PDB file of C-alpha atoms in Angstrom:
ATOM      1  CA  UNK Z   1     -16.807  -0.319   3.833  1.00  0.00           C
ATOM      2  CA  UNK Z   2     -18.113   2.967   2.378  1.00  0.00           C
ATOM      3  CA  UNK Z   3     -20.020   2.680  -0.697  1.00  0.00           C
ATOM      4  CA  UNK Z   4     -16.970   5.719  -1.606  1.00  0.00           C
ATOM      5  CA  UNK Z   5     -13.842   3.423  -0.015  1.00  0.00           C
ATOM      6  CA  UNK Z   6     -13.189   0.749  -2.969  1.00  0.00           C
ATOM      7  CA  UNK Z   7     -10.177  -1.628  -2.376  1.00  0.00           C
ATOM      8  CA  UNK Z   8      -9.974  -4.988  -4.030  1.00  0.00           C
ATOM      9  CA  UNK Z   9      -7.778  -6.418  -0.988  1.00  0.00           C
ATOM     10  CA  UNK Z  10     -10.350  -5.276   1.573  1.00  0.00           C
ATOM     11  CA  UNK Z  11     -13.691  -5.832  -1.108  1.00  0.00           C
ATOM     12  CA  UNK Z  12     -12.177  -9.459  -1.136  1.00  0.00           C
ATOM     13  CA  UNK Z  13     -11.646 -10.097   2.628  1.00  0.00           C
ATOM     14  CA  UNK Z  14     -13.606  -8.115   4.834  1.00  0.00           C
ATOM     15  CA  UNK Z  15     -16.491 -10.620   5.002  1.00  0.00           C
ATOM     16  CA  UNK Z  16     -14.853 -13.840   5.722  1.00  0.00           C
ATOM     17  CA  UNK Z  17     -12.828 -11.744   8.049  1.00  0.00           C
ATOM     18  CA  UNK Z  18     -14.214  -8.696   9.768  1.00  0.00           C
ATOM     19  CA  UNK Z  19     -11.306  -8.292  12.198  1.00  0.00           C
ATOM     20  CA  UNK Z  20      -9.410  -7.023   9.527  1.00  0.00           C
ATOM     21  CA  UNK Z  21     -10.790  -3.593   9.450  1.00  0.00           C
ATOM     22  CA  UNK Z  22      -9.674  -3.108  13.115  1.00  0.00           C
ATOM     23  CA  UNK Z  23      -5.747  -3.106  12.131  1.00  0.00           C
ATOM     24  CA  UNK Z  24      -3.692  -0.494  11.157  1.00  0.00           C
ATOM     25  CA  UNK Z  25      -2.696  -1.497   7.573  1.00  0.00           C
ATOM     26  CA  UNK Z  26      -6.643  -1.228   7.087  1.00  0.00           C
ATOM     27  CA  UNK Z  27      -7.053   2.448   8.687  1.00  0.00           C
ATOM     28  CA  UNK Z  28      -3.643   3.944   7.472  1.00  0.00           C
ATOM     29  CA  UNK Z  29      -4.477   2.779   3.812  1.00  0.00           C
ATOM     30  CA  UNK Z  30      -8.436   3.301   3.636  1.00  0.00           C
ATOM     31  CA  UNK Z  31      -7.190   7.123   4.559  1.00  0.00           C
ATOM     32  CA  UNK Z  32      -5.126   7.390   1.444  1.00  0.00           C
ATOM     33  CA  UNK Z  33      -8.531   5.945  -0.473  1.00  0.00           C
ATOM     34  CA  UNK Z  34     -11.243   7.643   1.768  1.00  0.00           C
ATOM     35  CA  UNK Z  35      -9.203  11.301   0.980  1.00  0.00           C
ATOM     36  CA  UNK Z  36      -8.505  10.956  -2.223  1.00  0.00           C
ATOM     37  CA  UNK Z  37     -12.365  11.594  -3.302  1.00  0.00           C
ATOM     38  CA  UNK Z  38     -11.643  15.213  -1.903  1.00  0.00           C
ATOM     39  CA  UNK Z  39     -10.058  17.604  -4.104  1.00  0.00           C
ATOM     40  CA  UNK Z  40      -6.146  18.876  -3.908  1.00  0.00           C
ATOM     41  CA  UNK Z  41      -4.363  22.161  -4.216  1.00  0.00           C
ATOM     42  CA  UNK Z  42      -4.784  23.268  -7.787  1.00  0.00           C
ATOM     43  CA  UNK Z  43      -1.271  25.678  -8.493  1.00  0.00           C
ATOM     44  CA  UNK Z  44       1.652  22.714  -6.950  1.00  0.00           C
ATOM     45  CA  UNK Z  45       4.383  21.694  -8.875  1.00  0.00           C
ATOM     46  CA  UNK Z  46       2.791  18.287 -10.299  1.00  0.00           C
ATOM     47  CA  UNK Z  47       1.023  20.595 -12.636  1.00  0.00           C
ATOM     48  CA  UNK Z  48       4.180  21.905 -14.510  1.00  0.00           C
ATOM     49  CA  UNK Z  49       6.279  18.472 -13.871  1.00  0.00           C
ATOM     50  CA  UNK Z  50       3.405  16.194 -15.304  1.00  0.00           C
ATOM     51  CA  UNK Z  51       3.507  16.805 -19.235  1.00  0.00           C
ATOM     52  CA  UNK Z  52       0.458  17.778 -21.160  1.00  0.00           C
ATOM     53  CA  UNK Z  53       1.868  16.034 -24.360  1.00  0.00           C
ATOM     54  CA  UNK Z  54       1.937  12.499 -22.339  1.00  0.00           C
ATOM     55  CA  UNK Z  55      -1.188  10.006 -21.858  1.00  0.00           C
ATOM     56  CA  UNK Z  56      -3.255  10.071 -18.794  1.00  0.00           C
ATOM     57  CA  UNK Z  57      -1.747  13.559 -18.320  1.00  0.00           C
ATOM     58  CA  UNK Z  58      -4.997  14.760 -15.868  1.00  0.00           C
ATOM     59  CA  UNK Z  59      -5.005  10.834 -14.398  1.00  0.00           C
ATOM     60  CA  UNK Z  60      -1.149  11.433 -12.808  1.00  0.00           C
ATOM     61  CA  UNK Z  61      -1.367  14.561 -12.066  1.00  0.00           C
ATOM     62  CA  UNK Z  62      -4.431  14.009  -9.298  1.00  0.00           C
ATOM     63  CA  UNK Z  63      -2.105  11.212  -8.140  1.00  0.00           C
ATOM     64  CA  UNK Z  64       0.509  13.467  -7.685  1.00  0.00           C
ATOM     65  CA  UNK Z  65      -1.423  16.156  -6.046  1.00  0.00           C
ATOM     66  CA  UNK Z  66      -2.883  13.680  -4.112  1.00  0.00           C
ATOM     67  CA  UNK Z  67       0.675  12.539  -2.872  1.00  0.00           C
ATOM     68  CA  UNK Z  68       1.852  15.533  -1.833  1.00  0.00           C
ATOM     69  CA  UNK Z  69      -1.076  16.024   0.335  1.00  0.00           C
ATOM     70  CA  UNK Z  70      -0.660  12.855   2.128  1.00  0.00           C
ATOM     71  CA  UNK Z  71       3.628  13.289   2.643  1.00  0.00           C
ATOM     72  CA  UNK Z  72       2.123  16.298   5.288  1.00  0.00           C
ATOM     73  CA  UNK Z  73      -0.157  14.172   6.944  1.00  0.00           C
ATOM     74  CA  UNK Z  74       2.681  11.089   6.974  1.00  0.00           C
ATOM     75  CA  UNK Z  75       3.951  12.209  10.597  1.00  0.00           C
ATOM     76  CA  UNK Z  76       0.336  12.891  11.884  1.00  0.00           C
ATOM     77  CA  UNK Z  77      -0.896   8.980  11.225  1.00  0.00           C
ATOM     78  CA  UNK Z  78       2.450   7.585  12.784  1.00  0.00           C
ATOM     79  CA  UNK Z  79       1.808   9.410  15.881  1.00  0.00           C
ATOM     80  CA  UNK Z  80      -2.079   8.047  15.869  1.00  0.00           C
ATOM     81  CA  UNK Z  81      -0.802   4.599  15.171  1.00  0.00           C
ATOM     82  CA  UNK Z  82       2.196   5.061  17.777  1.00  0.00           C
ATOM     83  CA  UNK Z  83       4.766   4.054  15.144  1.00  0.00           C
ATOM     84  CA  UNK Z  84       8.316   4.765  15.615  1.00  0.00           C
ATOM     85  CA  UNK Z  85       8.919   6.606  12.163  1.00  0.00           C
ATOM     86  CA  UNK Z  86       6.505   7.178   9.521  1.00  0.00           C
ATOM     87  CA  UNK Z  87       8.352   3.872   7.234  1.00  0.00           C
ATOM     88  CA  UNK Z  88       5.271   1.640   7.663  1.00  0.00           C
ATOM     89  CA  UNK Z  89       3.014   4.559   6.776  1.00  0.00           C
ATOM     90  CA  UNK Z  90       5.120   5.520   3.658  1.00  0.00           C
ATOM     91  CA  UNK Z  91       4.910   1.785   2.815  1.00  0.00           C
ATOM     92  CA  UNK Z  92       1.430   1.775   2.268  1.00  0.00           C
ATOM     93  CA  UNK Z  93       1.621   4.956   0.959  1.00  0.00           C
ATOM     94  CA  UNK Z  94       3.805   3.562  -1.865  1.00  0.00           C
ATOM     95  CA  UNK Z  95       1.579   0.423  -2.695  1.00  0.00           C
ATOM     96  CA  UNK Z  96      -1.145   2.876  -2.777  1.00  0.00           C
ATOM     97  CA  UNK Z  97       0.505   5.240  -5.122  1.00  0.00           C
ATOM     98  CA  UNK Z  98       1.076   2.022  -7.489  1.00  0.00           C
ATOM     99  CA  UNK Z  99      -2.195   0.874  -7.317  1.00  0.00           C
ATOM    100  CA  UNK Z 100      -3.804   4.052  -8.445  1.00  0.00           C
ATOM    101  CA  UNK Z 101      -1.289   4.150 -12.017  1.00  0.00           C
ATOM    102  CA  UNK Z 102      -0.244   0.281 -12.144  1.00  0.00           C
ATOM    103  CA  UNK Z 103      -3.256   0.225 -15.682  1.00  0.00           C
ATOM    104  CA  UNK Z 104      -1.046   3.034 -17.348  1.00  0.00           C
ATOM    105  CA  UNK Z 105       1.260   1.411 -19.779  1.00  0.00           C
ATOM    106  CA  UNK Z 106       2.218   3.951 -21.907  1.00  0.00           C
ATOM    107  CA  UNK Z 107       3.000   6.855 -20.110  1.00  0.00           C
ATOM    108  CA  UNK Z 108       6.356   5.880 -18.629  1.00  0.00           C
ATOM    109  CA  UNK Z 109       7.957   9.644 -18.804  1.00  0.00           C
ATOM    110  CA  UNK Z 110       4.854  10.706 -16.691  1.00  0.00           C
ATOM    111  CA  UNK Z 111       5.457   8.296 -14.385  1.00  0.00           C
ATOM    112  CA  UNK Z 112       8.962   8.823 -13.670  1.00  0.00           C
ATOM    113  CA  UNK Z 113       7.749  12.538 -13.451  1.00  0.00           C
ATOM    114  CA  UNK Z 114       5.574  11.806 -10.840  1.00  0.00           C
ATOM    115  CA  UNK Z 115       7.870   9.970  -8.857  1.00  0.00           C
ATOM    116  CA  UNK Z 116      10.023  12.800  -9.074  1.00  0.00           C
ATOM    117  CA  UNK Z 117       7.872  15.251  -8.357  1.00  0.00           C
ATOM    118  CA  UNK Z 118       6.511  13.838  -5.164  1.00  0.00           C
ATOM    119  CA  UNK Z 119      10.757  12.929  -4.039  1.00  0.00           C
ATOM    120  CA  UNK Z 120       9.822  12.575   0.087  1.00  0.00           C
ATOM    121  CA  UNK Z 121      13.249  14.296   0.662  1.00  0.00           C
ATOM    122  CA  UNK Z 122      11.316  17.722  -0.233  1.00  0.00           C
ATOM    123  CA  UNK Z 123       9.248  17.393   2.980  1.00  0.00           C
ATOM    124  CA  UNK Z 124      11.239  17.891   6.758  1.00  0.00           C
ATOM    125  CA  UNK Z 125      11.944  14.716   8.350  1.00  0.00           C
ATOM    126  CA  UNK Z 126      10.802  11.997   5.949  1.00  0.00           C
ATOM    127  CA  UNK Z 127      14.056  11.583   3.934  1.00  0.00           C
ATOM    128  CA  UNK Z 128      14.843   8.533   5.929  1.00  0.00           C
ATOM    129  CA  UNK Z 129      12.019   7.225   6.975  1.00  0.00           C
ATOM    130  CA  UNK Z 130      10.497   7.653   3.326  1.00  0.00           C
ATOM    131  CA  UNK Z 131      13.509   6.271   1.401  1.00  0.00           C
ATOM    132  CA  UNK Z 132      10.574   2.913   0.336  1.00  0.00           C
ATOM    133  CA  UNK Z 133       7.945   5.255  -2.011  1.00  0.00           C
ATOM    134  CA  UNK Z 134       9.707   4.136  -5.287  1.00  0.00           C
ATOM    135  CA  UNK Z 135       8.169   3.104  -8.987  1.00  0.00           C
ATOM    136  CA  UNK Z 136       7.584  -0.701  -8.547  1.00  0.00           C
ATOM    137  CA  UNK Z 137       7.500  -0.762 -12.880  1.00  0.00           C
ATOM    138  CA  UNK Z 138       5.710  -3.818 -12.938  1.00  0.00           C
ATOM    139  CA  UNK Z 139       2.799  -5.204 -14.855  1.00  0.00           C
ATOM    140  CA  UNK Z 140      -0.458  -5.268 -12.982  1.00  0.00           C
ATOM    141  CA  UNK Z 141      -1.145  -8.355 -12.504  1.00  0.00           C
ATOM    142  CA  UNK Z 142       2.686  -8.590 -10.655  1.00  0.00           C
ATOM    143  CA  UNK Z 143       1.631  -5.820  -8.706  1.00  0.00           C
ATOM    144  CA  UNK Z 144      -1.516  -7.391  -7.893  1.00  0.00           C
ATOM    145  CA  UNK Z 145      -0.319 -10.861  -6.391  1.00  0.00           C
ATOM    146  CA  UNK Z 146       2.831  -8.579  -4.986  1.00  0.00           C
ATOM    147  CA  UNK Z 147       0.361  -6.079  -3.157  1.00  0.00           C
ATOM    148  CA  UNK Z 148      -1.954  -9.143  -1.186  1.00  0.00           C
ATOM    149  CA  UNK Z 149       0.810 -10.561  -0.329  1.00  0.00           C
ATOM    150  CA  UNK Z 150       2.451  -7.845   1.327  1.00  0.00           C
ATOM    151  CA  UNK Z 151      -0.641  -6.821   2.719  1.00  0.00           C
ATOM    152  CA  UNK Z 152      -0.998 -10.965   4.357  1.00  0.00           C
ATOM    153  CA  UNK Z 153       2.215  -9.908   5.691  1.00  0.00           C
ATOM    154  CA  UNK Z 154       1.445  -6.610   7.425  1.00  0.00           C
ATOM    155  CA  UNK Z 155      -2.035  -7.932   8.664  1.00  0.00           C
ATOM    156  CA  UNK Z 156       0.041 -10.824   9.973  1.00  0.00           C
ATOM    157  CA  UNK Z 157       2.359  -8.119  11.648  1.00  0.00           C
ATOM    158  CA  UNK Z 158      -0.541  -6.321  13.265  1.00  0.00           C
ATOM    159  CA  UNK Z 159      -2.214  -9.144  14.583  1.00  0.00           C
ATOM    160  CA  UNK Z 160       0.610 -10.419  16.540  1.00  0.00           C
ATOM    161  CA  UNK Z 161       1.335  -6.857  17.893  1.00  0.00           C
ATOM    162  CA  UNK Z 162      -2.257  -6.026  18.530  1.00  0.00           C
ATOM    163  CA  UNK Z 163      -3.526  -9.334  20.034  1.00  0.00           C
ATOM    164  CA  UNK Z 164      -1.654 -11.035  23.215  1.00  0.00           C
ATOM    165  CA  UNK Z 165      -4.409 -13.141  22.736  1.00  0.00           C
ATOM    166  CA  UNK Z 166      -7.198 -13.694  20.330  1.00  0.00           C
ATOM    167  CA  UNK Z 167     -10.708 -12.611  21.150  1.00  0.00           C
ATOM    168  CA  UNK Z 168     -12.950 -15.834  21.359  1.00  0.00           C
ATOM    169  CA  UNK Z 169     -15.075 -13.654  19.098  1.00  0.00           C
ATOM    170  CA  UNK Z 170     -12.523 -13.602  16.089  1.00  0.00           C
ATOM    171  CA  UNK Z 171     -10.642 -16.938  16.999  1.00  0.00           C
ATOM    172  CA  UNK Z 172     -12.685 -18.928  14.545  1.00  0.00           C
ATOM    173  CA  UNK Z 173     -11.950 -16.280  11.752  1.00  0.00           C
ATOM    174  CA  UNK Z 174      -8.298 -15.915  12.605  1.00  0.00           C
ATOM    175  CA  UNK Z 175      -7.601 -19.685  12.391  1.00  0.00           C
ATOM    176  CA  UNK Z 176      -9.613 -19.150   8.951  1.00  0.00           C
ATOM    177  CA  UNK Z 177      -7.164 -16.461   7.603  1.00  0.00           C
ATOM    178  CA  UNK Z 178      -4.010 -18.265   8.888  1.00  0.00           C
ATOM    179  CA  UNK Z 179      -4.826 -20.954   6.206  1.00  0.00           C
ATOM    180  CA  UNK Z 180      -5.945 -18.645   3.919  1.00  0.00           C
ATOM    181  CA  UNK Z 181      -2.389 -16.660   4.671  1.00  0.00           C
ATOM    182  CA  UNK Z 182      -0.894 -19.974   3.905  1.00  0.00           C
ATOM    183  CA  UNK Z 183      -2.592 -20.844   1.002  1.00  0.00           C
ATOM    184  CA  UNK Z 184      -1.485 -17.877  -1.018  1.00  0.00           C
ATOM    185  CA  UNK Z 185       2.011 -18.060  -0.052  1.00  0.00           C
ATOM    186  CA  UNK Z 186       2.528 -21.050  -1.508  1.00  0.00           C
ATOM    187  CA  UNK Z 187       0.547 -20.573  -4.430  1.00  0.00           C
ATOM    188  CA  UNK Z 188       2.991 -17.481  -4.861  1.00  0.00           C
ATOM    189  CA  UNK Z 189       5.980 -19.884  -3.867  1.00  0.00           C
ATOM    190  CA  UNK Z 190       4.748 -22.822  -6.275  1.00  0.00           C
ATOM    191  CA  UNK Z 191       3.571 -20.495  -9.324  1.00  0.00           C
ATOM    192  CA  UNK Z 192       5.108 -17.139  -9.986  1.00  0.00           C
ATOM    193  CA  UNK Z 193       8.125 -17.062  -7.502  1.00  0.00           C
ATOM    194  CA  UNK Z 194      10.726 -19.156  -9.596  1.00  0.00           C
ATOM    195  CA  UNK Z 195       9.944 -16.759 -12.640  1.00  0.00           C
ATOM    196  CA  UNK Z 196      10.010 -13.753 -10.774  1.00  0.00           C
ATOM    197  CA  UNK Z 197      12.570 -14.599  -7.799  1.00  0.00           C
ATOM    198  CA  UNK Z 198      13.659 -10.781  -6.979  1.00  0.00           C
ATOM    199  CA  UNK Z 199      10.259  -9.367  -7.328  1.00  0.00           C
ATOM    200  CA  UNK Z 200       8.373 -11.327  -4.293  1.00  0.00           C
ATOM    201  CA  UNK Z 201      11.629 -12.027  -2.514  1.00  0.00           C
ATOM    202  CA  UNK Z 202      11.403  -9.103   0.548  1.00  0.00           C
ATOM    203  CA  UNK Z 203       7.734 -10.149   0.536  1.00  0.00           C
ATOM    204  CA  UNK Z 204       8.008 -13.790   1.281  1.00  0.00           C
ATOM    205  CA  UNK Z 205      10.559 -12.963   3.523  1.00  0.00           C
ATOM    206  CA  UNK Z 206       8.203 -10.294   5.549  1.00  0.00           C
ATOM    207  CA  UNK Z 207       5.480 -13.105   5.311  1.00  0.00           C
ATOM    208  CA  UNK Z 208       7.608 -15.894   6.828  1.00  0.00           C
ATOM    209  CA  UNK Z 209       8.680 -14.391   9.335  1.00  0.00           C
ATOM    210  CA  UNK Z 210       5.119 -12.516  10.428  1.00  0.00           C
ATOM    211  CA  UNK Z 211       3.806 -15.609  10.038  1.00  0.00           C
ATOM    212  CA  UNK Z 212       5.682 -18.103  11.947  1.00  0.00           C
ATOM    213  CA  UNK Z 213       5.604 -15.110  15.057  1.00  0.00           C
TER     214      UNK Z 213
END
């Protein structure tokens, strides 16, 4: 991964499982991180939405302008990918938005601002398929265990619609992750999701099913 590209999900997994970098959720969401070094139109309407008054004013605002970049690129990716709408691609889009602003805790009116601001309905043709970027409001560490297991989920998606068969080469590391997959959803299932039952529920639903296909 470049030295620029930091994800904890990725930092955390790409050695014990290098085949993980050849699957879509990696590429879409790595473009969201690799990008967002670069700099973004200066004069766009995040700059008069996002308040100066508010914390982490400058923070939200490159979010934001960061956002609206991507929306444009949305139907570009699905068509590299060969998705049928750009939903999975707005997906990550929204976990990546998250991640980036999931530390701010006292900034709310920003952040409903920003969420606002970058409404998908704005751009042609991603009302529908964009209808999933919303504010999770959650703490981090929610978002956290919420984010790796989603991404289990998708990588769990990708691998059965990628692979007929496993490569010999990766067979040892896939049997590897499968426990690891495993592992975590029932830590999730044992520890946090009686507490939190509507918060992880569409996840552990995505995950059984991904991973029992």
């Amino acid at each position: 991964m470049s030295p620029q590209v930091k994800d904890h999900f990725f930092e955390k997994y790409e050695k014990d499982y290098p085949f993980l970098l050849e699957l879509p959720l990696y590429a879409i969401y790595i473009h969201f991180h690799r990008n967002d070094i670069h700099g973004h139109e200066l004069h766009s309407s995040c700059e008069s939405q996002i308040k100066n008054e508010n914390a982490h004013t400058s923070e939200i605002r490159q979010v934001c302008k960061a956002v609206q970049t991507y929306l444009l690129q949305l139907d570009g990716l699905k068509d590299t990918f060969r998705l049928k709408d750009v939903s999975k691609t707005c997906e990550y889009l929204n976990y990546w938005i998250y991640d980036k602003i999931k530390h701010i805790k006292n900034s709310r009116d920003n952040i409903k601002n920003l969420y606002n601001t970058i409404n998908p309905k704005s751009v042609h043709d991603l009302s529908d398929g964009c209808s999933n970027i919303k504010d999770f409001d959650i703490s981090e560490d929610e978002f956290n265990r919420k984010k790796e297991l989603f991404f289990h989920a998708e990588n769990l998606y990708w691998i059965e619609k990628k692979y007929i068969t496993i490569p010999t080469k990766y067979s040892s590391f896939y049997e590897k992750y499968l426990v690891k997959c495993a592992e975590y959803y029932n830590e999730i299932m044992l520890n946090t999701y009686c507490k939190n039952n509507d918060e992880y529920k569409l996840e552990l639903k995505n995950f059984s099913t991904n991973f029992n296909n």
